[in-house]
């Protein structure tokens, strides 16, 4: 196959994509997506199925009048009323369909093969009379007897169809089956051949590529692969496959793929799975230490292509699989250059959070690093250690906390209630200290580091004793109660250490000089 081959992208995000359960776009939203698709560079935009509703007609009219470069197409059954309604929307292309498989002919259409052939050819001739591009789809083509399929292709081609589409309506085809059908169509027609694949076995993209490999000129695609049931051929996967894997060109500006994908996800409300190729969150993410190290020395070690090509950037995930290299690089990007020892502590901390099943976002990592690089109090000999914490909370019950602290080697336990879980834990700590030292919580400050509910809670406290000594402590954990208790324990340790230093200084009160200081 020559690398000069141009493959057409027939986008059906607004038609088959809109048939995704739960998706319903307003005419304005459809127009917004159509404009984005046009900018992206698709060759045809199937705006909808006009006969189905007034809103659908309005949407297609809006798109047809928007002055787009792409062909604006409407879907129609092989019937005059459908075709008239579509044509009245001002479209430049029409997609006429009629099923050709025996299953559909017998159980849905109640029609003989001969009747089907005649109606298909008649409707193509009728549509062609309006001077628009006509694409004919033999619905359920891949379950159609292949000899009859050839008769259909020949009949509609002779009637003037510009393109013949091969729909794998129920998504049961294999690449081998697709190859057979494309070759069969090509053997009886010179019209453009198109693929319409569904992803019921996850083969939509592979089948579409197989179709092109066998000689098809175009594929029906949708942004993010949305569509009925398991969806359609994903535009981004198919287009990149054509260009990067086979060297076939398309008119798409690949750098706009990610933006278009986000727009469609936002307007349809269909979220993209994180592991989705090309546009998923993880598509260019690297978490494992080995991969991260490799990508940093040369991206091609673990990257299929430069993410910038599709409008994205790679990211190195700081998680339990990340190594020192990835984290150090991420920190360098944030302007932080931790010393070896700090870096070790940061990596340990990140892994600790990762082990609990969470990942660490950029801003989490930044805060952790700043805390470790700035604080440097990790190796102190702690006087107070948190041994255990249990919290019970809920509606119509008093929040209760049990705290176990090891204070100078002795275990203390207290259970207290409070206005909330944090308050109950604080009260339990106060209770323990009421018998040992006077330590009071003076200030409490909480900040969530990222927007979601799994974010790291950053708690800063100030504690003081009766003598007016005070110290601050900080705790950072995904659990807000644990973060609070850790902050208080850290503050108490700092306060006790301060007091101990004061005592020591008192003990070491300088002795009176033994004799006169020899002067200079
Ligand atoms: Mn379909």
Coordinates of C-alpha atoms and ligand atoms in Angstrom, one line a residue:
X1 CA 0.0 0.0 0.0
X2 CA 1.3 3.4 -0.9
X3 CA 1.9 5.9 1.9
X4 CA 0.2 8.5 -0.3
X5 CA -3.2 6.9 0.4
X6 CA -5.7 9.3 1.9
X7 CA -8.3 7.8 4.2
X8 CA -11.6 9.6 4.7
X9 CA -13.0 10.1 8.1
X10 CA -16.8 10.1 8.2
X11 CA -17.7 11.2 11.7
X12 CA -20.9 9.9 13.3
X13 CA -20.4 11.2 16.8
X14 CA -23.6 13.3 16.4
X15 CA -25.6 10.4 15.0
X16 CA -24.5 6.9 16.2
X17 CA -22.5 8.5 19.0
X18 CA -25.6 10.3 20.1
X19 CA -27.4 7.0 20.2
X20 CA -25.3 6.1 23.2
X21 CA -27.7 5.3 26.0
X22 CA -28.2 8.4 28.2
X23 CA -26.8 10.9 25.6
X24 CA -29.1 13.6 24.3
X25 CA -27.5 16.7 22.8
X26 CA -29.3 20.0 22.2
X27 CA -29.1 21.5 18.7
X28 CA -26.6 24.2 20.0
X29 CA -24.4 21.5 21.6
X30 CA -24.5 19.5 18.3
X31 CA -23.4 22.7 16.5
X32 CA -20.5 23.2 18.9
X33 CA -19.3 19.7 18.4
X34 CA -19.7 19.9 14.6
X35 CA -17.6 23.0 14.5
X36 CA -14.9 21.3 16.6
X37 CA -15.0 18.3 14.2
X38 CA -14.7 20.5 11.2
X39 CA -11.7 22.2 12.7
X40 CA -10.2 18.8 13.5
X41 CA -10.5 18.0 9.9
X42 CA -13.0 15.2 9.4
X43 CA -14.3 14.8 5.9
X44 CA -18.0 14.2 6.6
X45 CA -20.1 15.0 9.6
X46 CA -23.3 12.9 10.1
X47 CA -25.3 15.4 12.1
X48 CA -28.2 13.2 13.0
X49 CA -31.3 11.3 11.8
X50 CA -33.7 14.0 10.7
X51 CA -36.9 12.1 10.5
X52 CA -36.7 11.2 14.2
X53 CA -37.5 14.7 15.6
X54 CA -37.9 18.4 15.0
X55 CA -34.9 19.0 17.3
X56 CA -32.8 16.7 15.1
X57 CA -33.8 18.6 12.0
X58 CA -33.1 21.9 13.7
X59 CA -29.6 20.7 14.7
X60 CA -28.8 19.5 11.2
X61 CA -30.0 22.8 9.7
X62 CA -27.8 24.8 12.1
X63 CA -24.8 22.6 11.2
X64 CA -25.5 22.8 7.4
X65 CA -25.7 26.6 7.6
X66 CA -22.5 27.0 9.7
X67 CA -20.3 27.2 6.6
X68 CA -18.3 24.2 7.5
X69 CA -15.7 22.7 5.2
X70 CA -16.8 19.1 5.8
X71 CA -19.7 17.4 4.1
X72 CA -22.8 17.7 6.3
X73 CA -24.7 14.5 6.1
X74 CA -28.1 13.2 7.4
X75 CA -29.3 9.7 7.9
X76 CA -32.4 8.4 6.1
X77 CA -34.1 5.1 5.7
X78 CA -34.5 4.1 2.1
X79 CA -37.9 5.9 2.0
X80 CA -39.0 9.1 0.3
X81 CA -40.3 10.8 3.4
X82 CA -37.0 10.2 5.2
X83 CA -35.0 11.4 2.3
X84 CA -37.1 14.5 1.7
X85 CA -36.9 15.4 5.4
X86 CA -33.1 15.1 5.4
X87 CA -32.7 17.0 2.1
X88 CA -34.9 19.8 3.6
X89 CA -32.3 20.4 6.3
X90 CA -29.9 21.7 3.7
X91 CA -27.4 18.8 3.8
X92 CA -24.7 18.2 1.3
X93 CA -24.6 14.5 1.7
X94 CA -27.2 11.8 2.6
X95 CA -26.7 8.4 4.2
X96 CA -29.4 6.1 3.1
X97 CA -29.7 2.6 4.6
X98 CA -31.6 -0.6 4.2
X99 CA -30.8 -3.9 5.8
X100 CA -29.6 -6.7 3.6
X101 CA -29.2 -9.7 6.0
X102 CA -31.8 -12.4 6.0
X103 CA -32.4 -11.9 9.7
X104 CA -33.4 -8.3 9.2
X105 CA -35.3 -9.0 6.0
X106 CA -37.4 -11.7 7.6
X107 CA -37.9 -10.4 11.1
X108 CA -37.8 -6.7 10.8
X109 CA -38.6 -5.6 7.2
X110 CA -40.7 -8.6 6.1
X111 CA -39.3 -8.2 2.7
X112 CA -37.8 -10.5 0.1
X113 CA -34.2 -10.1 -1.2
X114 CA -35.6 -8.9 -4.6
X115 CA -37.8 -6.3 -2.9
X116 CA -34.8 -5.1 -0.9
X117 CA -32.6 -4.7 -4.1
X118 CA -35.3 -2.7 -5.8
X119 CA -36.0 -0.4 -2.9
X120 CA -32.3 0.2 -2.3
X121 CA -31.6 1.2 -5.9
X122 CA -34.8 3.3 -6.2
X123 CA -34.0 5.3 -3.0
X124 CA -30.4 5.9 -4.2
X125 CA -31.7 7.2 -7.5
X126 CA -34.2 9.4 -5.8
X127 CA -31.7 10.9 -3.4
X128 CA -29.2 11.3 -6.2
X129 CA -31.8 13.5 -8.0
X130 CA -31.2 16.2 -5.3
X131 CA -27.6 16.6 -6.4
X132 CA -26.1 15.6 -3.1
X133 CA -23.5 12.9 -2.3
X134 CA -25.2 9.6 -1.6
X135 CA -23.8 7.0 0.6
X136 CA -25.7 3.7 0.9
X137 CA -25.4 1.4 3.9
X138 CA -26.5 -2.3 3.7
X139 CA -27.4 -2.6 7.3
X140 CA -26.1 -5.8 9.0
X141 CA -23.9 -6.3 5.9
X142 CA -21.5 -8.6 7.7
X143 CA -24.3 -11.2 8.3
X144 CA -25.5 -10.9 4.8
X145 CA -25.1 -13.8 2.4
X146 CA -22.0 -12.7 0.5
X147 CA -23.4 -13.5 -3.0
X148 CA -26.5 -11.4 -2.3
X149 CA -24.3 -8.7 -0.7
X150 CA -22.5 -8.4 -4.1
X151 CA -25.8 -8.0 -5.8
X152 CA -26.7 -5.1 -3.4
X153 CA -23.4 -3.4 -4.0
X154 CA -23.8 -3.6 -7.7
X155 CA -27.4 -2.5 -7.7
X156 CA -26.9 0.7 -5.7
X157 CA -23.6 1.5 -7.5
X158 CA -25.4 1.3 -10.8
X159 CA -28.1 3.5 -9.3
X160 CA -25.5 6.2 -8.7
X161 CA -24.4 5.8 -5.1
X162 CA -21.1 7.7 -4.5
X163 CA -20.1 5.5 -1.6
X164 CA -21.0 2.0 -0.4
X165 CA -20.9 1.5 3.4
X166 CA -20.4 -1.9 5.0
X167 CA -21.9 -1.8 8.5
X168 CA -20.9 -4.4 11.0
X169 CA -24.1 -3.5 12.8
X170 CA -23.9 -5.9 15.7
X171 CA -20.1 -5.9 15.9
X172 CA -19.5 -9.6 15.2
X173 CA -17.0 -9.3 12.3
X174 CA -13.4 -10.3 12.5
X175 CA -10.7 -8.6 10.4
X176 CA -10.7 -11.7 8.1
X177 CA -14.5 -11.4 7.6
X178 CA -14.2 -7.7 6.9
X179 CA -11.5 -8.4 4.3
X180 CA -13.8 -10.8 2.5
X181 CA -16.7 -8.3 2.4
X182 CA -14.5 -5.4 1.2
X183 CA -13.0 -7.5 -1.6
X184 CA -16.5 -8.7 -2.6
X185 CA -17.7 -5.1 -2.8
X186 CA -14.6 -4.0 -4.8
X187 CA -15.1 -6.9 -7.2
X188 CA -18.4 -5.5 -8.4
X189 CA -18.1 -1.7 -7.9
X190 CA -15.7 1.2 -8.3
X191 CA -17.6 3.3 -5.8
X192 CA -15.9 4.4 -2.6
X193 CA -16.1 1.8 0.1
X194 CA -16.7 2.7 3.7
X195 CA -16.6 0.8 7.0
X196 CA -19.0 1.1 9.9
X197 CA -17.8 -1.0 12.7
X198 CA -19.1 -1.6 16.2
X199 CA -17.0 -2.5 19.2
X200 CA -18.9 -5.4 20.7
X201 CA -15.8 -7.5 20.8
X202 CA -13.4 -4.6 21.1
X203 CA -12.5 -5.0 17.4
X204 CA -14.0 -1.9 15.9
X205 CA -10.7 -0.2 15.2
X206 CA -8.9 -3.4 14.1
X207 CA -11.8 -4.2 11.8
X208 CA -11.9 -0.7 10.3
X209 CA -8.1 -0.9 9.7
X210 CA -8.5 -4.3 8.1
X211 CA -11.2 -2.9 5.9
X212 CA -8.9 -0.1 4.7
X213 CA -6.0 -2.6 4.3
X214 CA -8.4 -4.6 2.0
X215 CA -9.2 -1.5 -0.1
X216 CA -11.8 0.6 1.8
X217 CA -11.5 4.3 1.4
X218 CA -13.3 5.6 4.4
X219 CA -14.4 4.7 8.0
X220 CA -17.3 5.8 10.1
X221 CA -15.8 7.0 13.4
X222 CA -16.9 8.7 16.6
X223 CA -14.9 10.8 19.1
X224 CA -14.0 8.6 22.1
X225 CA -15.6 5.7 20.4
X226 CA -19.0 6.5 21.7
X227 CA -22.0 4.9 20.1
X228 CA -24.7 2.2 20.5
X229 CA -23.9 -0.6 23.0
X230 CA -20.1 -0.9 23.2
X231 CA -19.7 2.0 20.7
X232 CA -18.2 2.6 17.3
X233 CA -14.7 2.9 15.9
X234 CA -12.9 5.5 17.9
X235 CA -11.8 8.4 15.6
X236 CA -8.6 9.0 17.6
X237 CA -7.5 5.4 17.6
X238 CA -8.4 4.8 14.0
X239 CA -6.8 8.0 12.6
X240 CA -3.6 7.5 14.6
X241 CA -3.5 3.9 13.6
X242 CA -3.8 4.9 9.9
X243 CA -1.1 7.5 10.1
X244 CA 1.4 6.1 12.7
X245 CA 1.0 2.3 12.0
X246 CA 0.3 2.1 8.3
X247 CA 1.5 5.4 6.9
X248 CA -1.9 6.4 5.4
X249 CA -2.9 10.0 5.6
X250 CA -6.1 11.6 6.8
X251 CA -7.1 15.2 6.8
X252 CA -7.2 15.3 10.6
X253 CA -5.1 17.7 12.6
X254 CA -4.0 15.2 15.3
X255 CA -2.9 17.9 17.7
X256 CA -6.6 18.8 18.1
X257 CA -7.7 15.3 19.1
X258 CA -7.4 15.7 22.8
X259 CA -9.3 18.9 23.0
X260 CA -12.1 17.6 20.8
X261 CA -12.2 14.5 23.0
X262 CA -12.6 16.6 26.1
X263 CA -15.3 18.7 24.5
X264 CA -17.4 15.6 23.5
X265 CA -16.9 14.0 26.9
X266 CA -18.1 17.2 28.6
X267 CA -21.2 17.7 26.4
X268 CA -22.3 14.1 26.3
X269 CA -21.5 13.3 29.9
X270 CA -19.8 10.1 28.8
X271 CA -16.6 9.9 30.8
X272 CA -13.5 8.5 29.2
X273 CA -12.1 5.4 30.9
X274 CA -8.6 6.1 32.3
X275 CA -6.9 3.4 30.2
X276 CA -8.6 4.5 26.9
X277 CA -6.0 4.7 24.1
X278 CA -4.9 8.2 23.0
X279 CA -7.3 10.2 25.1
X280 CA -7.5 8.4 28.4
X281 CA -5.9 9.9 31.5
X282 CA -3.3 7.2 31.7
X283 CA -2.4 7.0 28.0
X284 CA 0.8 8.9 28.5
X285 CA 1.4 8.3 32.2
X286 CA 4.3 6.4 33.7
X287 CA 4.2 5.0 37.1
X288 CA 6.6 2.2 37.4
X289 CA 10.1 3.2 38.4
X290 CA 11.8 1.4 35.5
X291 CA 9.5 2.9 32.9
X292 CA 9.9 6.4 34.4
X293 CA 13.6 6.1 34.4
X294 CA 13.6 4.9 30.8
X295 CA 11.2 7.6 29.6
X296 CA 13.4 10.3 31.2
X297 CA 16.5 9.1 29.4
X298 CA 14.7 8.7 26.1
X299 CA 10.9 8.9 25.8
X300 CA 10.8 6.3 23.0
X301 CA 11.8 3.6 25.4
X302 CA 8.3 3.3 26.8
X303 CA 6.2 5.6 24.6
X304 CA 4.5 4.6 21.3
X305 CA 4.7 8.2 20.0
X306 CA 5.2 11.7 21.3
X307 CA 2.0 12.7 23.3
X308 CA 2.4 16.3 21.9
X309 CA 1.3 14.9 18.5
X310 CA -2.2 14.5 19.9
X311 CA -2.2 17.6 22.0
X312 CA -1.1 16.0 25.2
X313 CA 1.8 15.9 27.6
X314 CA 3.3 12.9 29.3
X315 CA 3.2 12.7 33.1
X316 CA 5.2 10.7 35.5
X317 CA 3.0 9.4 38.2
X318 CA 4.3 9.5 41.7
X319 CA 2.8 6.4 43.1
X320 CA 3.9 3.2 44.8
X321 CA 5.7 2.1 41.6
X322 CA 7.6 5.3 41.1
X323 CA 11.3 5.4 41.7
X324 CA 13.6 8.1 42.8
X325 CA 14.3 9.2 39.2
X326 CA 10.7 9.9 38.3
X327 CA 10.1 11.7 41.6
X328 CA 13.3 13.7 41.4
X329 CA 12.4 14.7 37.8
X330 CA 8.9 15.7 38.8
X331 CA 10.3 17.8 41.7
X332 CA 12.9 19.4 39.4
X333 CA 10.0 20.4 37.2
X334 CA 8.5 22.1 40.3
X335 CA 11.8 23.9 41.0
X336 CA 12.7 21.7 44.0
X337 CA 16.1 19.9 44.3
X338 CA 16.0 17.8 47.4
X339 CA 19.2 16.4 48.9
X340 CA 19.7 12.7 48.7
X341 CA 18.4 12.1 52.3
X342 CA 15.3 14.3 51.7
X343 CA 14.7 12.6 48.4
X344 CA 14.7 9.2 50.2
X345 CA 12.2 10.4 52.7
X346 CA 10.0 11.9 50.0
X347 CA 10.1 8.7 48.0
X348 CA 9.2 6.6 51.1
X349 CA 6.3 8.9 51.9
X350 CA 5.0 8.7 48.3
X351 CA 5.2 4.9 48.4
X352 CA 3.5 4.8 51.7
X353 CA 0.5 6.6 50.3
X354 CA 0.7 4.5 47.1
X355 CA 0.6 1.3 49.2
X356 CA -2.7 2.5 50.6
X357 CA -4.1 2.3 47.1
X358 CA -4.0 6.0 46.3
X359 CA -1.9 8.0 43.8
X360 CA -0.1 11.2 44.6
X361 CA -1.0 14.2 42.5
X362 CA 1.5 16.9 41.6
X363 CA 0.3 19.2 44.3
X364 CA 0.4 16.4 46.9
X365 CA 4.0 15.7 45.9
X366 CA 4.9 19.3 46.1
X367 CA 3.5 19.7 49.6
X368 CA 5.2 16.5 50.8
X369 CA 8.5 17.6 49.5
X370 CA 8.3 21.1 50.9
X371 CA 7.3 19.6 54.3
X372 CA 10.2 17.2 54.3
X373 CA 12.8 19.5 52.9
X374 CA 11.8 22.4 55.2
X375 CA 10.9 20.5 58.3
X376 CA 13.7 18.0 58.6
X377 CA 12.5 16.8 62.0
X378 CA 12.0 13.2 60.9
X379 CA 14.9 11.7 62.8
X380 CA 14.2 13.2 66.2
X381 CA 13.9 11.0 69.2
X382 CA 10.2 11.2 69.8
X383 CA 8.9 11.4 73.3
X384 CA 5.4 10.8 72.3
X385 CA 4.4 8.2 69.7
X386 CA 1.0 7.4 68.3
X387 CA 0.2 3.8 69.0
X388 CA -3.4 3.5 68.0
X389 CA -6.5 5.4 66.9
X390 CA -10.1 4.4 66.5
X391 CA -12.9 6.6 65.6
X392 CA -16.6 6.0 65.4
X393 CA -18.8 8.6 63.9
X394 CA -22.1 8.9 62.0
X395 CA -25.5 10.4 62.2
X396 CA -27.5 10.2 65.5
X397 CA -24.5 9.0 67.4
X398 CA -21.9 10.9 69.4
X399 CA -18.5 10.9 67.6
X400 CA -16.1 8.9 69.7
X401 CA -12.4 8.5 69.5
X402 CA -10.0 6.2 71.3
X403 CA -6.3 7.2 71.2
X404 CA -3.3 5.2 72.4
X405 CA -0.1 7.1 72.9
X406 CA 3.3 5.9 74.0
X407 CA 4.6 8.7 76.2
X408 CA 8.2 8.3 77.3
X409 CA 7.7 4.6 76.8
X410 CA 4.5 4.3 78.8
X411 CA 1.3 3.4 77.1
X412 CA -1.7 5.6 77.7
X413 CA -5.2 5.2 76.4
X414 CA -8.2 7.5 76.5
X415 CA -11.7 7.5 74.9
X416 CA -13.6 10.7 74.5
X417 CA -16.5 12.1 72.6
X418 CA -16.6 15.4 70.7
X419 CA -18.5 17.6 68.2
X420 CA -16.9 15.6 65.4
X421 CA -14.4 12.9 64.9
X422 CA -11.4 15.3 64.9
X423 CA -12.7 17.0 68.1
X424 CA -13.2 13.6 69.8
X425 CA -9.7 12.6 69.0
X426 CA -8.3 15.9 70.2
X427 CA -10.3 15.5 73.5
X428 CA -8.9 12.0 74.0
X429 CA -5.3 13.3 73.5
X430 CA -6.0 16.2 76.0
X431 CA -7.3 13.6 78.4
X432 CA -4.1 11.6 78.3
X433 CA -2.0 14.6 78.8
X434 CA -4.1 16.0 81.6
X435 CA -2.4 13.5 83.8
X436 CA 1.1 13.9 82.5
X437 CA 1.9 17.3 81.1
X438 CA -0.1 20.3 80.4
X439 CA -0.4 20.5 76.6
X440 CA -3.3 22.5 75.1
X441 CA -4.3 22.8 71.5
X442 CA -4.1 26.5 70.7
X443 CA -4.6 26.7 67.0
X444 CA -5.9 24.2 64.4
X445 CA -5.6 24.8 60.7
X446 CA -6.7 22.5 57.9
X447 CA -6.1 22.6 54.2
X448 CA -7.0 20.0 51.6
X449 CA -4.3 19.7 49.0
X450 CA -6.3 18.7 46.0
X451 CA -9.9 19.0 45.0
X452 CA -11.1 15.4 45.4
X453 CA -12.3 13.5 48.5
X454 CA -9.1 11.4 48.5
X455 CA -6.9 14.4 48.8
X456 CA -4.2 14.7 51.4
X457 CA -5.3 16.7 54.4
X458 CA -2.7 19.1 55.6
X459 CA -3.2 20.0 59.3
X460 CA -1.1 22.5 61.2
X461 CA -1.5 23.0 64.9
X462 CA -0.1 25.1 67.6
X463 CA 0.1 23.6 71.1
X464 CA 1.2 25.3 74.4
X465 CA 1.8 24.5 78.0
X466 CA 1.1 26.3 81.3
X467 CA 4.4 28.1 81.2
X468 CA 3.5 29.7 77.9
X469 CA 5.9 27.6 75.8
X470 CA 4.5 26.7 72.5
X471 CA 5.4 24.7 69.4
X472 CA 3.7 23.8 66.2
X473 CA 3.2 20.5 64.5
X474 CA 2.1 19.3 61.1
X475 CA 0.3 16.2 59.9
X476 CA -0.4 15.2 56.3
X477 CA -2.5 12.2 55.6
X478 CA -5.4 11.2 53.4
X479 CA -7.4 10.7 56.5
X480 CA -8.3 14.0 58.1
X481 CA -8.6 12.5 61.7
X482 CA -5.2 10.8 61.4
X483 CA -3.6 13.9 60.0
X484 CA -5.0 15.9 62.9
X485 CA -3.8 13.5 65.5
X486 CA -0.4 13.3 63.9
X487 CA -0.1 17.1 63.9
X488 CA -0.9 17.3 67.6
X489 CA 1.5 14.5 68.4
X490 CA 4.2 16.2 66.3
X491 CA 3.4 19.5 68.0
X492 CA 3.5 17.9 71.5
X493 CA 6.9 16.3 70.7
X494 CA 8.2 19.6 69.6
X495 CA 6.9 21.3 72.8
X496 CA 8.3 18.6 75.0
X497 CA 11.6 18.7 73.2
X498 CA 11.7 22.4 73.7
X499 CA 11.0 22.0 77.4
X500 CA 13.7 19.4 77.7
X501 CA 16.2 21.7 76.0
X502 CA 15.2 24.4 78.5
X503 CA 15.7 22.1 81.4
X504 CA 19.0 20.9 80.1
X505 CA 20.2 24.4 79.6
X506 CA 19.2 25.1 83.2
X507 CA 21.1 22.1 84.5
X508 CA 24.1 23.2 82.5
X509 CA 24.0 26.7 84.0
X510 CA 27.6 27.9 83.4
X511 CA 29.7 27.5 86.5
X512 CA 31.2 30.5 88.0
X513 CA 34.6 31.2 86.5
X514 CA 37.3 29.7 88.8
X515 CA 39.5 32.7 88.6
X516 CA 40.0 35.9 86.8
X517 CA 40.0 35.6 83.2
X518 CA 43.3 36.3 81.8
X519 CA 42.9 39.4 79.8
X520 CA 44.5 40.1 76.6
Ligands
LIG1 MN1 -24.1 1.9 14.1

